mmCIF file of C-alpha atoms and ligand atoms in Angstrom:
data_model
loop_
_atom_site.group_PDB
_atom_site.id
_atom_site.type_symbol
_atom_site.label_atom_id
_atom_site.label_comp_id
_atom_site.label_asym_id
_atom_site.label_seq_id
_atom_site.Cartn_x
_atom_site.Cartn_y
_atom_site.Cartn_z
ATOM 1 C CA MET A 29 111.606 109.931 130.533
ATOM 2 C CA PRO A 30 111.663 113.655 129.376
ATOM 3 C CA GLU A 31 108.725 114.285 126.948
ATOM 4 C CA ALA A 32 111.280 115.553 124.057
ATOM 5 C CA LEU A 33 112.720 111.874 123.976
ATOM 6 C CA ALA A 34 109.147 110.142 124.149
ATOM 7 C CA ALA A 35 107.563 111.970 121.218
ATOM 8 C CA PRO A 36 109.601 110.534 118.166
ATOM 9 C CA GLN A 37 109.108 106.996 119.905
ATOM 10 C CA VAL A 38 105.250 107.423 120.006
ATOM 11 C CA GLU A 39 105.696 108.512 116.216
ATOM 12 C CA ALA A 40 107.955 105.544 115.334
ATOM 13 C CA GLU A 41 105.317 103.034 117.006
ATOM 14 C CA ALA A 42 102.602 104.508 115.063
ATOM 15 C CA ALA A 43 104.669 104.300 111.806
ATOM 16 C CA SER A 44 105.165 100.581 112.511
ATOM 17 C CA ASN A 45 101.630 99.563 113.565
ATOM 18 C CA GLY A 46 99.458 101.873 111.360
ATOM 19 C CA PRO A 47 98.513 101.672 107.608
ATOM 20 C CA VAL A 48 101.422 101.713 104.838
ATOM 21 C CA VAL A 49 99.234 104.144 102.848
ATOM 22 C CA VAL A 50 96.840 106.668 103.870
ATOM 23 C CA PHE A 51 94.821 108.858 101.277
ATOM 24 C CA ASP A 52 92.692 111.091 103.267
ATOM 25 C CA HIS A 53 90.293 113.228 101.061
ATOM 26 C CA VAL A 54 92.790 113.551 98.175
ATOM 27 C CA SER A 55 91.696 115.942 95.209
ATOM 28 C CA ILE A 56 93.893 117.088 92.333
ATOM 29 C CA GLN A 57 92.844 118.664 88.859
ATOM 30 C CA PHE A 58 95.095 120.074 86.204
ATOM 31 C CA THR A 59 92.578 121.695 83.829
ATOM 32 C CA ARG A 60 88.822 122.666 84.234
ATOM 33 C CA ASN A 61 87.615 119.239 85.823
ATOM 34 C CA PRO A 62 89.148 117.275 88.824
ATOM 35 C CA VAL A 63 90.883 114.275 87.871
ATOM 36 C CA LEU A 64 90.578 112.862 91.647
ATOM 37 C CA ASN A 65 87.879 114.181 93.629
ATOM 38 C CA ASP A 66 87.994 113.494 97.458
ATOM 39 C CA ILE A 67 89.614 110.310 97.509
ATOM 40 C CA SER A 68 90.072 108.307 100.803
ATOM 41 C CA PHE A 69 91.419 104.960 101.312
ATOM 42 C CA THR A 70 94.064 102.976 103.424
ATOM 43 C CA VAL A 71 96.303 100.244 102.612
ATOM 44 C CA ASP A 72 97.398 98.115 105.683
ATOM 45 C CA ARG A 73 100.833 96.181 106.121
ATOM 46 C CA GLY A 74 100.998 93.006 103.825
ATOM 47 C CA GLU A 75 97.606 94.174 101.883
ATOM 48 C CA THR A 76 97.397 94.284 98.175
ATOM 49 C CA LEU A 77 95.043 96.967 96.801
ATOM 50 C CA ILE A 78 93.901 96.425 93.411
ATOM 51 C CA ILE A 79 92.933 99.601 91.549
ATOM 52 C CA LEU A 80 90.492 99.278 88.761
ATOM 53 C CA GLY A 81 88.843 101.946 86.620
ATOM 54 C CA PRO A 82 88.204 103.082 83.029
ATOM 55 C CA ALA A 83 90.866 104.379 80.949
ATOM 56 C CA GLY A 84 91.891 108.146 82.031
ATOM 57 C CA CYS A 85 90.142 108.046 85.350
ATOM 58 C CA GLY A 86 93.284 108.918 87.221
ATOM 59 C CA LYS A 87 94.698 105.601 88.215
ATOM 60 C CA SER A 88 98.374 106.458 87.158
ATOM 61 C CA VAL A 89 97.867 110.039 88.866
ATOM 62 C CA LEU A 90 96.770 108.160 91.758
ATOM 63 C CA MET A 91 99.925 106.240 91.572
ATOM 64 C CA LYS A 92 102.331 109.347 90.938
ATOM 65 C CA LEU A 93 100.644 111.056 94.387
ATOM 66 C CA ALA A 94 101.358 107.860 95.978
ATOM 67 C CA ASN A 95 105.141 108.176 95.155
ATOM 68 C CA GLY A 96 105.199 111.604 95.783
ATOM 69 C CA LEU A 97 105.939 112.590 92.085
ATOM 70 C CA LEU A 98 102.559 114.592 92.307
ATOM 71 C CA LYS A 99 101.152 116.761 95.099
ATOM 72 C CA PRO A 100 97.579 116.881 95.672
ATOM 73 C CA ASP A 101 95.688 120.331 95.643
ATOM 74 C CA SER A 102 93.894 119.275 98.842
ATOM 75 C CA GLY A 103 93.767 116.488 101.400
ATOM 76 C CA THR A 104 96.596 114.526 102.813
ATOM 77 C CA ILE A 105 98.897 111.353 101.905
ATOM 78 C CA SER A 106 100.665 109.565 104.377
ATOM 79 C CA LEU A 107 103.312 106.612 103.873
ATOM 80 C CA PHE A 108 104.657 104.549 106.747
ATOM 81 C CA GLY A 109 102.898 106.977 108.833
ATOM 82 C CA GLN A 110 104.721 110.006 107.627
ATOM 83 C CA ARG A 111 102.833 112.927 105.419
ATOM 84 C CA ILE A 112 104.471 112.814 102.015
ATOM 85 C CA ASP A 113 102.333 115.437 100.447
ATOM 86 C CA THR A 114 104.141 118.243 102.557
ATOM 87 C CA MET A 115 107.605 116.577 102.537
ATOM 88 C CA SER A 116 111.090 117.834 101.129
ATOM 89 C CA GLU A 117 112.407 116.222 98.238
ATOM 90 C CA GLN A 118 115.140 115.032 100.371
ATOM 91 C CA ASP A 119 113.120 113.109 102.728
ATOM 92 C CA LEU A 120 110.934 111.877 99.772
ATOM 93 C CA PHE A 121 114.112 110.340 98.677
ATOM 94 C CA LYS A 122 114.384 108.224 101.687
ATOM 95 C CA ILE A 123 110.939 107.178 101.437
ATOM 96 C CA ARG A 124 111.111 106.312 97.908
ATOM 97 C CA ALA A 125 114.226 104.036 98.795
ATOM 98 C CA ARG A 126 111.357 101.874 100.655
ATOM 99 C CA ILE A 127 109.127 101.538 97.632
ATOM 100 C CA GLY A 128 109.584 99.565 94.334
ATOM 101 C CA MET A 129 107.797 100.933 91.374
ATOM 102 C CA VAL A 130 106.815 99.169 88.345
ATOM 103 C CA PHE A 131 105.852 101.695 85.643
ATOM 104 C CA GLN A 132 103.057 101.403 82.986
ATOM 105 C CA GLU A 133 105.446 101.114 80.037
ATOM 106 C CA SER A 134 108.111 98.983 81.836
ATOM 107 C CA ALA A 135 110.494 102.269 81.707
ATOM 108 C CA LEU A 136 113.904 100.415 81.240
ATOM 109 C CA PHE A 137 116.949 102.266 80.235
ATOM 110 C CA ASP A 138 117.544 101.067 76.681
ATOM 111 C CA SER A 139 121.270 102.058 76.694
ATOM 112 C CA LEU A 140 121.829 99.701 79.796
ATOM 113 C CA SER A 141 122.200 96.066 79.991
ATOM 114 C CA VAL A 142 119.105 94.008 82.030
ATOM 115 C CA GLU A 143 122.160 93.588 84.637
ATOM 116 C CA ASP A 144 122.583 97.513 85.101
ATOM 117 C CA ASN A 145 118.812 98.339 84.788
ATOM 118 C CA VAL A 146 118.051 95.800 87.768
ATOM 119 C CA ALA A 147 121.023 97.068 89.666
ATOM 120 C CA TYR A 148 120.061 100.665 89.018
ATOM 121 C CA ARG A 149 119.192 101.575 92.815
ATOM 122 C CA LEU A 150 121.879 99.346 94.076
ATOM 123 C CA HIS A 151 124.586 101.379 92.020
ATOM 124 C CA GLU A 152 122.796 104.427 93.422
ATOM 125 C CA GLU A 153 123.374 103.475 96.801
ATOM 126 C CA ARG A 154 126.816 102.634 96.001
ATOM 127 C CA MET A 155 126.697 98.959 96.950
ATOM 128 C CA ALA A 156 129.947 96.954 96.300
ATOM 129 C CA PRO A 157 129.898 95.760 92.449
ATOM 130 C CA GLU A 158 130.162 91.748 93.391
ATOM 131 C CA GLU A 159 127.260 92.206 96.161
ATOM 132 C CA ALA A 160 125.023 94.199 93.756
ATOM 133 C CA HIS A 161 125.580 91.416 91.231
ATOM 134 C CA LYS A 162 124.753 88.639 93.627
ATOM 135 C CA LYS A 163 121.325 90.568 94.244
ATOM 136 C CA VAL A 164 120.595 90.822 90.418
ATOM 137 C CA VAL A 165 121.207 87.236 89.939
ATOM 138 C CA GLU A 166 118.628 86.443 92.914
ATOM 139 C CA ALA A 167 115.915 88.776 91.502
ATOM 140 C CA LEU A 168 116.456 87.863 87.962
ATOM 141 C CA HIS A 169 116.239 84.149 89.261
ATOM 142 C CA PHE A 170 112.885 85.247 91.116
ATOM 143 C CA VAL A 171 111.208 86.263 87.688
ATOM 144 C CA ALA A 172 112.706 83.396 85.898
ATOM 145 C CA LEU A 173 114.887 85.402 83.472
ATOM 146 C CA ASP A 174 118.204 84.317 84.656
ATOM 147 C CA GLU A 175 119.669 84.009 81.152
ATOM 148 C CA ALA A 176 118.926 87.530 80.265
ATOM 149 C CA ILE A 177 121.373 89.323 82.417
ATOM 150 C CA THR A 178 123.756 90.251 79.791
ATOM 151 C CA LYS A 179 121.082 91.167 77.206
ATOM 152 C CA PHE A 180 119.836 94.632 76.448
ATOM 153 C CA PRO A 181 116.020 95.855 76.636
ATOM 154 C CA SER A 182 115.852 96.083 72.799
ATOM 155 C CA GLU A 183 116.506 92.179 72.861
ATOM 156 C CA LEU A 184 113.468 91.144 75.030
ATOM 157 C CA SER A 185 109.730 90.781 74.364
ATOM 158 C CA GLY A 186 107.320 92.832 76.093
ATOM 159 C CA GLY A 187 106.765 90.034 78.548
ATOM 160 C CA MET A 188 110.351 89.820 79.477
ATOM 161 C CA ARG A 189 110.704 93.533 79.788
ATOM 162 C CA ARG A 190 108.002 93.856 82.194
ATOM 163 C CA ARG A 191 109.802 90.998 84.321
ATOM 164 C CA VAL A 192 113.015 92.973 84.209
ATOM 165 C CA SER A 193 110.893 95.987 85.574
ATOM 166 C CA ILE A 194 109.239 93.819 88.229
ATOM 167 C CA ALA A 195 113.084 92.548 89.007
ATOM 168 C CA ARG A 196 114.421 96.006 89.294
ATOM 169 C CA ALA A 197 111.102 96.914 91.531
ATOM 170 C CA ILE A 198 111.794 94.090 94.089
ATOM 171 C CA ILE A 199 115.463 93.852 94.402
ATOM 172 C CA SER A 200 116.082 95.897 97.465
ATOM 173 C CA GLY A 201 113.143 94.074 99.376
ATOM 174 C CA PRO A 202 110.953 96.905 99.391
ATOM 175 C CA ASP A 203 108.197 97.723 102.134
ATOM 176 C CA LEU A 204 105.716 98.963 99.512
ATOM 177 C CA ILE A 205 105.390 97.939 95.777
ATOM 178 C CA LEU A 206 103.394 100.322 93.335
ATOM 179 C CA TYR A 207 102.681 98.488 90.156
ATOM 180 C CA ASP A 208 101.071 100.434 87.425
ATOM 181 C CA SER A 209 99.339 98.366 84.664
ATOM 182 C CA PRO A 210 101.985 95.597 84.865
ATOM 183 C CA THR A 211 100.117 93.647 82.139
ATOM 184 C CA GLY A 212 99.217 96.670 79.958
ATOM 185 C CA GLY A 213 99.681 95.903 76.322
ATOM 186 C CA LEU A 214 100.617 91.928 77.067
ATOM 187 C CA ASP A 215 98.671 89.254 75.612
ATOM 188 C CA PRO A 216 96.568 87.131 77.898
ATOM 189 C CA ILE A 217 98.887 84.298 78.402
ATOM 190 C CA THR A 218 101.784 86.458 78.984
ATOM 191 C CA SER A 219 99.542 88.635 81.274
ATOM 192 C CA THR A 220 99.004 85.513 83.261
ATOM 193 C CA THR A 221 102.643 84.862 83.731
ATOM 194 C CA ILE A 222 103.113 88.334 85.044
ATOM 195 C CA ILE A 223 100.361 87.942 87.496
ATOM 196 C CA GLU A 224 101.705 84.911 88.647
ATOM 197 C CA LEU A 225 104.844 86.740 89.681
ATOM 198 C CA VAL A 226 102.877 89.309 91.508
ATOM 199 C CA VAL A 227 100.906 86.671 93.439
ATOM 200 C CA LYS A 228 104.438 85.100 94.368
ATOM 201 C CA GLN A 229 105.719 88.201 95.373
ATOM 202 C CA ARG A 230 102.720 88.797 97.598
ATOM 203 C CA ASP A 231 102.733 85.501 98.870
ATOM 204 C CA VAL A 232 106.377 85.016 99.689
ATOM 205 C CA SER A 233 107.580 88.386 100.600
ATOM 206 C CA HIS A 234 104.221 89.520 102.195
ATOM 207 C CA ALA A 235 105.070 93.249 100.918
ATOM 208 C CA THR A 236 102.393 95.753 100.797
ATOM 209 C CA SER A 237 101.295 96.524 97.227
ATOM 210 C CA LEU A 238 99.060 98.799 95.149
ATOM 211 C CA LEU A 239 98.160 97.326 91.612
ATOM 212 C CA ILE A 240 96.623 99.063 88.740
ATOM 213 C CA THR A 241 95.187 96.893 86.036
ATOM 214 C CA HIS A 242 92.951 97.426 83.039
ATOM 215 C CA ARG A 243 92.041 93.785 82.906
ATOM 216 C CA LEU A 244 89.554 92.371 85.267
ATOM 217 C CA GLN A 245 90.888 89.069 84.674
ATOM 218 C CA ASP A 246 93.866 89.744 86.357
ATOM 219 C CA ALA A 247 92.268 91.193 89.296
ATOM 220 C CA PHE A 248 90.163 88.085 89.775
ATOM 221 C CA THR A 249 93.271 85.872 89.186
ATOM 222 C CA LEU A 250 95.025 87.790 92.118
ATOM 223 C CA ALA A 251 92.336 87.522 94.392
ATOM 224 C CA THR A 252 91.354 83.910 93.761
ATOM 225 C CA HIS A 253 95.044 82.097 93.747
ATOM 226 C CA ARG A 254 97.961 81.811 96.082
ATOM 227 C CA TYR A 255 101.597 80.812 95.384
ATOM 228 C CA ASN A 256 102.642 77.319 96.415
ATOM 229 C CA GLU A 257 105.879 77.054 97.160
ATOM 230 C CA GLN A 258 106.267 73.348 96.639
ATOM 231 C CA SER A 259 105.080 73.246 93.324
ATOM 232 C CA GLY A 260 106.471 76.552 92.335
ATOM 233 C CA ARG A 261 103.179 77.685 90.788
ATOM 234 C CA MET A 262 100.343 79.756 91.299
ATOM 235 C CA GLU A 263 97.352 77.648 91.964
ATOM 236 C CA PRO A 264 93.707 78.441 92.710
ATOM 237 C CA ILE A 265 92.519 78.708 96.397
ATOM 238 C CA PRO A 266 90.475 75.610 97.039
ATOM 239 C CA ASP A 267 86.613 75.514 97.526
ATOM 240 C CA GLY A 268 86.244 78.847 95.528
ATOM 241 C CA GLY A 269 88.244 80.419 98.498
ATOM 242 C CA VAL A 270 89.563 84.037 98.019
ATOM 243 C CA ASP A 271 93.007 85.839 99.347
ATOM 244 C CA ASP A 272 92.060 87.885 102.160
ATOM 245 C CA THR A 273 95.081 90.212 101.849
ATOM 246 C CA THR A 274 93.863 91.564 98.542
ATOM 247 C CA ARG A 275 90.932 94.199 98.585
ATOM 248 C CA PHE A 276 89.589 96.502 95.701
ATOM 249 C CA LEU A 277 89.233 100.045 94.883
ATOM 250 C CA ILE A 278 87.316 100.962 91.755
ATOM 251 C CA LEU A 279 87.459 104.559 90.361
ATOM 252 C CA ASN A 280 85.158 106.299 88.011
ATOM 253 C CA GLU A 281 85.042 109.946 86.855
ATOM 254 C CA GLY A 282 87.249 110.899 89.864
ATOM 255 C CA LYS A 283 85.433 109.384 92.755
ATOM 256 C CA VAL A 284 85.907 106.206 94.294
ATOM 257 C CA VAL A 285 83.014 103.951 93.518
ATOM 258 C CA PHE A 286 83.808 100.840 95.310
ATOM 259 C CA LYS A 287 86.151 100.116 98.029
ATOM 260 C CA GLY A 288 86.101 96.455 99.749
ATOM 261 C CA THR A 289 86.818 92.778 99.539
ATOM 262 C CA THR A 290 86.457 90.508 96.685
ATOM 263 C CA GLN A 291 83.214 88.934 98.436
ATOM 264 C CA GLU A 292 81.602 92.465 98.674
ATOM 265 C CA LEU A 293 82.549 93.228 95.082
ATOM 266 C CA VAL A 294 80.909 90.168 93.425
ATOM 267 C CA ARG A 295 77.674 90.880 95.608
ATOM 268 C CA THR A 296 77.544 94.347 94.895
ATOM 269 C CA ASP A 297 73.730 95.727 93.836
ATOM 270 C CA ASP A 298 75.333 98.883 92.499
ATOM 271 C CA PRO A 299 74.157 98.660 88.732
ATOM 272 C CA TRP A 300 77.484 100.370 87.170
ATOM 273 C CA LEU A 301 79.653 98.101 89.199
ATOM 274 C CA LYS A 302 77.711 95.191 88.184
ATOM 275 C CA ASP A 303 77.961 96.157 84.521
ATOM 276 C CA TYR A 304 81.620 97.074 84.783
ATOM 277 C CA ILE A 305 82.445 93.363 86.505
ATOM 278 C CA SER A 306 80.572 91.287 84.125
HETATM 279 N N1 ATP B 24 100.717 116.019 84.121
HETATM 280 C C1 ATP B 24 99.376 116.073 83.696
HETATM 281 N N2 ATP B 24 98.898 117.294 83.340
HETATM 282 C C2 ATP B 24 97.567 117.379 82.789
HETATM 283 N N3 ATP B 24 96.923 116.561 82.950
HETATM 284 C C3 ATP B 24 97.277 115.357 83.455
HETATM 285 C C4 ATP B 24 98.472 115.001 83.794
HETATM 286 N N4 ATP B 24 98.520 113.718 84.241
HETATM 287 C C5 ATP B 24 97.588 113.210 83.711
HETATM 288 N N5 ATP B 24 96.444 114.105 83.341
HETATM 289 C C6 ATP B 24 95.118 113.908 82.956
HETATM 290 O O1 ATP B 24 94.391 113.272 84.169
HETATM 291 C C7 ATP B 24 93.598 112.145 83.574
HETATM 292 C C8 ATP B 24 93.903 110.909 84.267
HETATM 293 O O2 ATP B 24 95.108 110.343 83.745
HETATM 294 P P1 ATP B 24 95.598 108.956 84.177
HETATM 295 O O3 ATP B 24 97.133 108.666 83.537
HETATM 296 O O4 ATP B 24 95.672 109.060 85.606
HETATM 297 O O5 ATP B 24 94.718 107.937 83.719
HETATM 298 P P2 ATP B 24 94.668 106.430 83.754
HETATM 299 O O6 ATP B 24 93.593 106.137 84.785
HETATM 300 O O7 ATP B 24 96.012 106.031 84.356
HETATM 301 O O8 ATP B 24 94.735 105.934 82.361
HETATM 302 P P3 ATP B 24 94.958 104.515 81.594
HETATM 303 O O9 ATP B 24 94.009 103.307 82.178
HETATM 304 O O10 ATP B 24 94.787 104.742 80.103
HETATM 305 O O11 ATP B 24 96.344 104.287 82.049
HETATM 306 C C9 ATP B 24 93.736 112.212 82.039
HETATM 307 O O12 ATP B 24 92.718 113.079 81.699
HETATM 308 C C10 ATP B 24 94.991 112.766 81.539
HETATM 309 O O13 ATP B 24 94.933 113.450 80.494
HETATM 310 MG MG1 MG B 25 97.543 104.955 83.415
#
């Protein structure tokens, strides 16, 4: 086979087998102090990486870097085996079609109905209206909001808006989901129902995800529960077990202070981490 033909195949192979997300020595600063300083981590296919850290430590900046909305000052970022930090907007557009985003504040379009909000990407892709409608119905059913389809965002509670935002993120079966504080500003009970949806999405679709949260409780619920398709509910993993597709990344003052599994986190000797997770 001519070499010119072999190379793209090798690349495609690497893209399908390698990690979905790679941050390699990534730094970014806006003013004097770096917001993220030499951050490296990978997320493998089917894995959920929970990102924790104090307010203002750069979690949302990290998410925007992962989506190509911001460019690092140094270091490289790859998604699906392709460098995105040097990618053209046109190619980024194609990559973003494979990503579902749940923004920190739901970010729904107030002037659009729930149906049009959820179908936004499908409309952009010029999908036939009947087909798009069918997908919206399915996505709203997944988040248990079937009846909200004709409503407007202003008619919904905070928890319902967050559900709509999740339906919008998952509608086209993304290969990667980025959740930025999906429970931010919600009461504990509503937060748990949102985390239940994230667990369901993780265990039903096996999508790769990055999830930012301020709530340690959410992080541990994710790590210790699994979705039971029979009961349609999230249930604790028996015998104190943990989900082995869920890992943690903890940031503080621009640095990674922890990267590892749930067991490694709860057994940490680091005084700052012990205090943070207690
Ligand atoms: N576009 C920007 N220009 C200048 N500074 C920015 C920009 N975006 C973020 N920052 C700064 O970077 C730091 C990290 O912000 P970021 O939004 O990532 O924090 P966060 O960890 O998501 O916080 P929170 O938990 O409150 O959501 C903050 O000091 C913020 O002011
Ligand atoms: Mg944030």
